[in-house]
Tab-separated table of C-alpha atoms and ligand atoms in Angstrom:
chain	number	residue	atom	x	y	z
A	145	UNK	CA	119.862	74.827	111.125
A	146	UNK	CA	119.462	71.231	112.087
A	147	UNK	CA	116.135	70.971	110.788
A	148	UNK	CA	117.351	67.349	108.527
A	149	UNK	CA	118.001	64.332	109.792
A	150	UNK	CA	120.461	63.601	106.833
A	151	UNK	CA	121.699	60.085	105.892
A	152	UNK	CA	125.505	60.100	105.910
A	153	UNK	CA	126.206	60.811	101.930
A	154	UNK	CA	127.041	63.944	100.023
A	155	UNK	CA	126.201	63.720	95.993
A	156	UNK	CA	127.985	65.780	93.370
A	157	UNK	CA	127.001	64.604	89.907
A	158	UNK	CA	123.846	63.089	88.483
A	159	UNK	CA	122.947	61.834	85.117
A	160	UNK	CA	119.354	60.318	84.188
A	161	UNK	CA	118.420	57.996	87.105
A	162	UNK	CA	122.054	57.474	88.618
A	163	UNK	CA	123.818	60.102	91.542
A	164	UNK	CA	127.716	60.045	92.317
A	165	UNK	CA	128.561	60.709	95.547
A	166	UNK	CA	131.682	62.981	96.574
A	167	UNK	CA	133.799	59.829	96.513
A	168	UNK	CA	132.636	58.803	93.074
A	169	UNK	CA	130.373	56.240	94.179
A	170	UNK	CA	127.040	55.220	91.570
A	171	UNK	CA	123.665	54.877	93.447
A	172	UNK	CA	120.118	54.552	91.864
A	173	UNK	CA	117.900	57.085	92.824
A	174	UNK	CA	114.524	55.224	93.010
A	175	UNK	CA	112.885	58.454	95.064
A	176	UNK	CA	113.883	61.673	92.365
A	177	UNK	CA	114.355	64.029	95.066
A	178	UNK	CA	111.054	63.263	96.325
A	179	UNK	CA	109.290	63.079	93.164
A	180	UNK	CA	111.088	66.063	92.034
A	181	UNK	CA	113.292	64.798	88.908
A	182	UNK	CA	110.850	62.711	87.010
A	183	UNK	CA	112.770	63.216	83.721
A	184	UNK	CA	115.606	62.305	85.693
A	185	UNK	CA	119.336	64.071	86.897
A	186	UNK	CA	120.433	66.563	84.614
A	187	UNK	CA	117.788	66.363	81.735
A	188	UNK	CA	120.027	68.305	78.934
A	189	UNK	CA	116.425	70.252	77.784
A	190	UNK	CA	116.174	71.500	81.253
A	191	UNK	CA	119.628	72.395	81.416
A	192	UNK	CA	119.720	73.908	78.047
A	193	UNK	CA	116.747	76.195	78.623
A	194	UNK	CA	118.241	77.380	81.967
A	195	UNK	CA	121.477	78.246	80.124
A	196	UNK	CA	119.883	79.953	76.993
A	197	UNK	CA	117.344	81.599	79.540
A	198	UNK	CA	120.106	83.061	81.764
A	199	UNK	CA	122.253	84.268	78.555
A	200	UNK	CA	119.220	85.923	77.443
A	201	UNK	CA	116.647	87.394	81.240
A	202	UNK	CA	116.993	85.593	84.822
A	203	UNK	CA	114.697	88.150	86.765
A	204	UNK	CA	112.591	91.400	86.185
A	205	UNK	CA	109.807	90.790	88.782
A	206	UNK	CA	105.670	91.015	88.249
A	207	UNK	CA	105.292	93.877	88.212
A	208	UNK	CA	105.656	94.042	84.067
A	209	UNK	CA	105.064	91.165	81.482
A	210	UNK	CA	106.656	88.248	81.252
A	211	UNK	CA	105.663	86.296	78.351
A	212	UNK	CA	107.650	82.939	79.099
A	213	UNK	CA	105.572	83.069	82.413
A	214	UNK	CA	101.923	83.462	80.212
A	215	UNK	CA	103.245	80.779	77.808
A	216	UNK	CA	103.689	78.601	80.646
A	217	UNK	CA	100.009	78.973	81.942
A	218	UNK	CA	98.623	78.566	78.806
A	219	UNK	CA	100.416	75.188	78.502
A	220	UNK	CA	99.189	74.403	81.906
A	221	UNK	CA	95.556	75.616	81.449
A	222	UNK	CA	95.663	73.496	78.050
A	223	UNK	CA	96.562	70.069	79.446
A	224	UNK	CA	95.100	70.543	82.856
A	225	UNK	CA	91.348	72.018	81.789
A	226	UNK	CA	91.813	75.017	83.985
A	227	UNK	CA	91.623	78.598	83.429
A	228	UNK	CA	95.010	80.471	85.096
A	229	UNK	CA	97.265	79.743	87.568
A	230	UNK	CA	99.208	82.037	90.086
A	231	UNK	CA	103.137	81.271	90.216
A	232	UNK	CA	105.064	80.580	93.745
A	233	UNK	CA	108.013	78.885	93.511
A	234	UNK	CA	107.054	75.635	96.043
A	235	UNK	CA	104.721	73.062	97.094
A	236	UNK	CA	103.520	74.750	100.249
A	237	UNK	CA	103.378	78.343	98.676
A	238	UNK	CA	100.806	76.722	96.244
A	239	UNK	CA	98.690	75.504	99.031
A	240	UNK	CA	98.947	78.687	101.066
A	241	UNK	CA	97.779	80.724	97.685
A	242	UNK	CA	94.553	77.234	97.533
A	243	UNK	CA	93.442	78.815	100.900
A	244	UNK	CA	93.239	82.399	100.294
A	245	UNK	CA	91.223	81.476	97.294
A	246	UNK	CA	89.144	79.742	99.603
A	247	UNK	CA	88.754	81.865	102.292
A	248	UNK	CA	88.120	84.774	99.395
A	249	UNK	CA	85.264	82.644	98.033
A	250	UNK	CA	83.734	81.900	101.199
A	251	UNK	CA	83.646	85.503	102.528
A	252	UNK	CA	82.102	86.073	98.911
A	253	UNK	CA	79.292	84.178	99.428
A	254	UNK	CA	79.110	85.679	102.939
A	255	UNK	CA	80.733	83.096	105.356
A	256	UNK	CA	82.064	84.789	107.966
A	257	UNK	CA	84.754	82.224	109.219
A	258	UNK	CA	85.207	79.959	106.570
A	259	UNK	CA	86.033	76.322	107.052
A	260	UNK	CA	88.320	74.178	104.788
A	261	UNK	CA	88.303	70.583	105.402
A	262	UNK	CA	90.975	68.512	104.930
A	263	UNK	CA	92.066	64.640	105.516
A	264	UNK	CA	93.926	62.549	107.957
A	265	UNK	CA	97.315	61.448	107.141
A	266	UNK	CA	97.459	64.121	104.445
A	267	UNK	CA	100.414	66.396	103.750
A	268	UNK	CA	100.017	69.945	102.681
A	269	UNK	CA	103.019	72.040	103.685
A	270	UNK	CA	105.417	73.371	106.343
A	271	UNK	CA	104.074	77.102	106.405
A	272	UNK	CA	101.634	77.928	108.604
A	273	UNK	CA	98.289	77.609	106.558
A	274	UNK	CA	99.540	74.901	104.535
A	275	UNK	CA	100.818	73.115	108.100
A	276	UNK	CA	97.418	73.876	109.543
A	277	UNK	CA	95.978	72.515	106.658
A	278	UNK	CA	98.253	68.842	107.301
A	279	UNK	CA	96.243	66.114	108.754
A	280	UNK	CA	99.401	64.739	110.819
A	281	UNK	CA	99.995	65.777	114.362
A	282	UNK	CA	103.528	65.215	114.870
A	283	UNK	CA	104.960	67.837	112.153
A	284	UNK	CA	102.258	70.356	113.780
A	285	UNK	CA	103.627	69.803	117.440
A	286	UNK	CA	104.810	72.536	118.499
A	287	UNK	CA	103.813	75.150	116.603
A	288	UNK	CA	100.638	76.418	118.118
A	289	UNK	CA	98.384	78.144	117.746
A	290	UNK	CA	98.340	77.298	114.078
A	291	UNK	CA	95.350	78.590	112.128
A	292	UNK	CA	91.865	78.454	112.706
A	293	UNK	CA	89.630	77.261	110.210
A	294	UNK	CA	90.297	73.486	109.312
A	295	UNK	CA	88.697	70.345	109.975
A	296	UNK	CA	89.505	66.891	109.465
A	297	UNK	CA	88.584	64.189	108.467
A	298	UNK	CA	89.286	60.299	107.176
A	299	UNK	CA	90.740	60.022	103.976
A	300	UNK	CA	88.515	58.079	101.680
A	301	UNK	CA	85.500	58.397	104.028
A	302	UNK	CA	83.022	59.492	102.365
A	303	UNK	CA	80.226	58.999	104.438
A	304	UNK	CA	81.971	61.216	107.410
A	305	UNK	CA	82.952	63.825	104.947
A	306	UNK	CA	78.944	63.608	103.819
A	307	UNK	CA	77.655	64.295	107.093
A	308	UNK	CA	80.096	66.575	107.843
A	309	UNK	CA	79.291	68.705	104.952
A	310	UNK	CA	75.674	68.476	105.335
A	311	UNK	CA	76.101	69.739	108.763
A	312	UNK	CA	77.870	72.667	108.539
A	313	UNK	CA	77.280	75.507	106.426
A	314	UNK	CA	80.720	77.222	107.179
A	315	UNK	CA	82.718	74.546	104.888
A	316	UNK	CA	84.003	76.537	101.742
A	317	UNK	CA	86.056	73.855	100.795
A	318	UNK	CA	87.761	70.548	100.590
A	319	UNK	CA	91.489	69.920	99.837
A	320	UNK	CA	92.558	66.239	98.802
A	321	UNK	CA	95.322	64.649	97.522
A	322	UNK	CA	94.869	62.241	95.004
A	323	UNK	CA	96.995	59.618	96.469
A	324	UNK	CA	98.728	60.678	100.218
A	325	UNK	CA	102.238	60.445	99.455
A	326	UNK	CA	103.916	61.844	102.936
A	327	UNK	CA	100.826	59.875	104.536
A	328	UNK	CA	101.992	56.277	103.461
A	329	UNK	CA	100.973	56.586	99.579
A	330	UNK	CA	97.638	55.838	100.477
A	331	UNK	CA	95.542	55.104	97.592
A	332	UNK	CA	91.593	55.823	97.373
A	333	UNK	CA	88.580	53.890	96.228
A	334	UNK	CA	88.701	54.647	92.437
A	335	UNK	CA	85.175	56.728	92.773
A	336	UNK	CA	86.528	58.838	95.352
A	337	UNK	CA	87.779	61.718	93.839
A	338	UNK	CA	84.347	61.707	91.648
A	339	UNK	CA	82.312	61.648	94.851
A	340	UNK	CA	83.953	64.390	96.283
A	341	UNK	CA	83.517	66.280	93.120
A	342	UNK	CA	80.131	65.660	93.369
A	343	UNK	CA	79.532	66.601	96.906
A	344	UNK	CA	80.760	70.107	96.477
A	345	UNK	CA	78.934	70.928	93.281
A	346	UNK	CA	75.881	69.652	95.726
A	347	UNK	CA	76.896	72.272	98.200
A	348	UNK	CA	79.017	75.044	96.078
A	349	UNK	CA	82.430	73.828	97.658
A	350	UNK	CA	85.901	74.487	96.381
A	351	UNK	CA	87.235	71.019	95.182
A	352	UNK	CA	91.145	71.792	95.704
A	353	UNK	CA	93.564	68.680	94.646
A	354	UNK	CA	96.542	68.566	95.688
A	355	UNK	CA	98.684	67.442	92.803
A	356	UNK	CA	102.359	68.646	94.476
A	357	UNK	CA	103.737	64.931	94.767
A	358	UNK	CA	101.491	62.918	92.760
A	359	UNK	CA	101.630	65.685	89.319
A	360	UNK	CA	103.448	66.002	86.311
A	361	UNK	CA	103.023	62.119	84.745
A	362	UNK	CA	104.224	60.484	88.585
A	363	UNK	CA	101.020	58.223	88.087
A	364	UNK	CA	100.816	57.860	84.719
A	365	UNK	CA	98.415	60.905	83.853
A	366	UNK	CA	99.640	64.182	83.661
A	367	UNK	CA	97.055	65.510	86.640
A	368	UNK	CA	96.178	62.071	88.764
A	369	UNK	CA	92.521	63.724	88.729
A	370	UNK	CA	92.715	63.020	85.065
A	371	UNK	CA	92.278	59.023	85.988
A	372	UNK	CA	89.425	60.152	87.457
A	373	UNK	CA	87.769	62.273	84.617
A	374	UNK	CA	87.148	65.081	86.776
A	375	UNK	CA	87.990	68.823	86.497
A	376	UNK	CA	88.473	70.258	90.457
A	377	UNK	CA	88.075	74.044	90.909
A	378	UNK	CA	91.918	74.583	92.563
A	379	UNK	CA	94.965	72.622	91.770
A	380	UNK	CA	97.804	72.683	93.387
A	381	UNK	CA	101.824	72.055	91.865
A	382	UNK	CA	105.088	72.279	92.540
A	383	UNK	CA	107.966	69.571	93.108
A	384	UNK	CA	108.660	68.041	89.218
A	385	UNK	CA	107.162	71.451	87.581
A	386	UNK	CA	110.767	72.715	86.818
A	387	UNK	CA	112.749	68.668	87.293
A	388	UNK	CA	114.658	70.723	90.319
A	389	UNK	CA	113.882	74.092	89.970
A	390	UNK	CA	112.467	75.764	92.265
A	391	UNK	CA	108.688	76.809	90.715
A	392	UNK	CA	104.823	76.396	92.630
A	393	UNK	CA	101.912	76.777	90.954
A	394	UNK	CA	98.328	77.264	91.548
A	395	UNK	CA	95.790	76.526	88.757
A	396	UNK	CA	92.083	77.083	89.077
A	397	UNK	CA	88.525	76.849	87.189
A	398	UNK	CA	85.273	78.293	87.105
A	399	UNK	CA	84.317	80.477	90.072
A	400	UNK	CA	87.571	79.968	91.676
A	401	UNK	CA	89.442	81.970	88.684
A	402	UNK	CA	87.336	84.878	89.229
A	403	UNK	CA	88.308	84.923	92.843
A	404	UNK	CA	91.641	86.528	93.200
A	405	UNK	CA	92.222	89.951	91.754
A	406	UNK	CA	95.066	92.519	92.092
A	407	UNK	CA	96.911	93.316	94.701
A	408	UNK	CA	95.093	90.066	96.682
A	409	UNK	CA	98.067	87.442	96.227
A	410	UNK	CA	102.183	87.799	95.018
A	411	UNK	CA	105.404	86.375	95.145
A	412	UNK	CA	108.803	88.393	93.729
A	413	UNK	CA	109.896	85.792	92.455
A	414	UNK	CA	107.043	83.582	91.491
A	415	UNK	CA	106.752	82.540	87.736
A	416	UNK	CA	109.957	84.760	86.458
A	417	UNK	CA	111.419	83.823	83.161
A	418	UNK	CA	114.344	81.408	84.353
A	419	UNK	CA	111.965	79.009	86.561
A	420	UNK	CA	109.616	79.275	83.823
A	421	UNK	CA	111.948	78.442	81.440
A	422	UNK	CA	113.167	75.049	82.893
A	423	UNK	CA	109.205	74.247	83.583
A	424	UNK	CA	108.450	75.177	79.910
A	425	UNK	CA	111.281	72.564	78.998
A	426	UNK	CA	109.927	69.816	81.119
A	427	UNK	CA	106.514	70.127	79.557
A	428	UNK	CA	107.982	69.914	76.031
A	429	UNK	CA	109.592	66.885	76.602
A	430	UNK	CA	106.683	65.372	78.095
A	431	UNK	CA	104.759	66.036	75.362
A	432	UNK	CA	107.420	64.963	72.984
A	433	UNK	CA	107.997	61.435	74.827
A	434	UNK	CA	105.319	58.193	75.926
A	435	UNK	CA	107.283	58.871	79.092
A	436	UNK	CA	103.710	59.190	81.231
A	437	UNK	CA	102.194	56.213	79.376
A	438	UNK	CA	105.469	54.192	80.079
A	439	UNK	CA	105.160	55.595	84.119
A	440	UNK	CA	101.782	53.137	84.016
A	441	UNK	CA	104.096	50.538	82.320
A	442	UNK	CA	106.750	50.754	84.396
A	443	UNK	CA	104.998	50.833	87.532
A	444	UNK	CA	103.117	48.019	87.135
A	445	UNK	CA	106.567	45.887	85.895
A	446	UNK	CA	108.080	47.105	89.450
A	447	UNK	CA	104.893	46.351	91.555
A	448	UNK	CA	104.844	42.318	89.565
A	449	UNK	CA	108.581	42.680	90.143
A	450	UNK	CA	108.557	43.257	94.218
A	451	UNK	CA	104.732	41.026	94.285
A	452	UNK	CA	106.761	37.965	93.012
A	453	UNK	CA	109.946	38.446	94.883
A	454	UNK	CA	107.895	39.255	97.789
A	455	UNK	CA	105.380	36.708	98.268
A	456	UNK	CA	106.135	34.991	100.928
A	457	UNK	CA	107.310	37.296	103.215
A	458	UNK	CA	105.186	37.616	106.133
A	459	UNK	CA	105.944	41.114	107.403
A	460	UNK	CA	104.589	42.552	103.999
A	461	UNK	CA	100.852	43.458	104.495
A	462	UNK	CA	100.524	45.183	100.457
A	463	UNK	CA	102.183	46.694	97.724
A	464	UNK	CA	100.477	49.873	96.152
A	465	UNK	CA	100.918	51.618	93.421
A	466	UNK	CA	99.514	54.179	90.673
A	467	UNK	CA	102.156	54.691	88.058
A	468	UNK	CA	105.520	55.192	89.302
A	469	UNK	CA	104.280	56.284	93.041
A	470	UNK	CA	104.993	52.424	94.891
A	471	UNK	CA	104.346	52.090	98.462
A	472	UNK	CA	105.391	48.138	100.032
A	473	UNK	CA	103.691	48.534	103.468
A	474	UNK	CA	105.184	46.306	105.783
A	475	UNK	CA	103.535	44.769	109.484
A	476	UNK	CA	106.624	46.536	111.206
A	477	UNK	CA	108.373	50.024	111.225
A	478	UNK	CA	111.503	49.473	108.790
A	479	UNK	CA	112.889	53.081	108.455
A	480	UNK	CA	116.472	51.471	109.385
A	481	UNK	CA	116.216	50.323	105.939
A	482	UNK	CA	116.335	53.550	104.150
A	483	UNK	CA	120.208	53.492	105.325
A	484	UNK	CA	120.693	49.534	104.400
A	485	UNK	CA	120.232	50.598	101.211
A	486	UNK	CA	122.201	53.320	100.580
A	487	UNK	CA	124.779	50.784	101.572
A	488	UNK	CA	123.828	48.574	98.896
A	489	UNK	CA	123.569	52.169	96.478
A	490	UNK	CA	120.389	52.844	96.298
A	491	UNK	CA	118.185	55.697	97.587
A	492	UNK	CA	114.958	54.684	98.993
A	493	UNK	CA	112.580	56.505	101.773
A	494	UNK	CA	110.409	55.259	104.412
A	495	UNK	CA	107.160	56.869	104.957
A	496	UNK	CA	104.599	57.052	107.841
A	497	UNK	CA	107.044	54.452	109.502
A	498	UNK	CA	106.465	51.656	108.070
A	499	UNK	CA	105.545	52.006	104.086
A	500	UNK	CA	108.407	51.934	101.846
A	501	UNK	CA	108.599	54.653	99.371
A	502	UNK	CA	109.175	54.325	96.009
A	503	UNK	CA	109.282	57.932	93.722
A	504	UNK	CA	111.710	56.146	90.909
A	505	UNK	CA	112.212	58.594	87.527
A	506	UNK	CA	109.843	58.460	84.782
A	507	UNK	CA	113.408	57.558	82.603
A	508	UNK	CA	114.167	54.429	84.904
A	509	UNK	CA	114.945	52.048	82.320
A	510	UNK	CA	114.677	47.638	82.321
A	511	UNK	CA	118.163	46.957	84.179
A	512	UNK	CA	117.906	49.971	86.830
A	513	UNK	CA	114.446	48.153	87.204
A	514	UNK	CA	116.014	45.210	87.767
A	515	UNK	CA	118.079	46.375	90.050
A	516	UNK	CA	115.855	48.574	92.062
A	517	UNK	CA	113.587	45.660	92.562
A	518	UNK	CA	116.261	43.013	93.248
A	519	UNK	CA	118.146	44.991	95.541
A	520	UNK	CA	114.667	45.929	97.763
A	521	UNK	CA	113.579	41.998	97.960
A	522	UNK	CA	116.942	41.081	99.028
A	523	UNK	CA	117.239	43.632	101.906
A	524	UNK	CA	113.458	43.142	102.645
A	525	UNK	CA	114.215	39.181	102.618
A	526	UNK	CA	117.488	39.844	105.192
A	527	UNK	CA	116.383	42.443	107.338
A	528	UNK	CA	113.011	41.120	108.149
A	529	UNK	CA	113.250	37.500	107.929
A	530	UNK	CA	110.110	35.264	107.977
B	758	PLP	C1	101.137	66.571	98.513
B	758	PLP	C2	101.920	67.851	99.102
B	758	PLP	N1	101.924	68.545	99.369
B	758	PLP	C3	102.837	69.596	99.301
B	758	PLP	C4	104.108	69.798	99.702
B	758	PLP	C5	104.899	71.217	100.076
B	758	PLP	O1	105.795	70.632	99.043
B	758	PLP	P1	107.110	71.994	99.476
B	758	PLP	O2	108.062	70.780	100.446
B	758	PLP	O3	107.261	72.276	98.341
B	758	PLP	O4	106.449	73.147	100.159
B	758	PLP	C6	104.117	67.964	99.503
B	758	PLP	C7	105.924	67.850	99.597
B	758	PLP	O5	106.284	66.573	100.091
B	758	PLP	C8	103.589	67.097	98.952
B	758	PLP	O6	103.749	65.692	99.538
């Protein structure tokens, strides 16, 4: 079905931060499959894990014990501070699990029609529950009736959120991205997540953090909420967890961890041995290298190089970054830059019409950073001249 407006290029091979198209041309991937291939393409540890596991056992279903799933859950809980994990196959499914936890939690305390508050400009996925939580009317249009039980408020607007929670006893959870990815690489004020945590504590609400784009080292911590030194009640993961192998996870803590019981939720493929072997290889690689700390340094380096080279361009409004999640906001729509960058062998993305989004792999090196920043600044100067 024509659900994607694809670029005119087809890739057949990848290694590290590079991709090769069917004509043998090489491109620098500054998008990492939309924050998925954080370790770069065809990572040897992931390849080896998949190859060994596919020789041993690929799938048995969740009717039986799955030792690799248990090991992965233990490691995720250790790294996140959470208590338990439900495995699925994508980000949107991880958020569906979170929404179900919120609703059952609400019913458990006698709320008849539980409401989840999420943010304007948020993106949580394309299935109907996650789409209903999403705060972007453009992606929802045509799919009404959406699910009831969601209220949206502006991102980083603590005053409105507080007033809403204080006036509506049906609210049971707040769902938030630590940095809004699809919405334009929007960074909240430094204390935003701490303030939401405190609000949830005061009103016995679940704090649910969507780390699908920000997680697995992307922002310079394993999870972005760790910059704020808090623990949410629910955290959703997918994308980079399998470095390209489909796997999603909904982690929960404390009172949220006891909500779902046998028969409440399920997935045929979720957490199968093959997907878990890839995710375990990813976690091993991240914990045995300094890639996460390097994401902070490299993100700063990219930011500084761009800030320097674009300083005199009046169309550049601001450059935002948290680790290797980088947004360059222009004062005008700029999606044409994607095809122009492709012609210069560089893969980038534009989101929210006027924000160039960079999500390079954590393994990007200095030479590749120079190519990325030089090529991109020159494109911006050429196509958005003062
Ligand atoms: C923050 C966030 N949540 C959820 C999703 C949906 O994930 P998936 O496409 O794996 O369903 C995305 C995808 O872009 C995302 O960025």
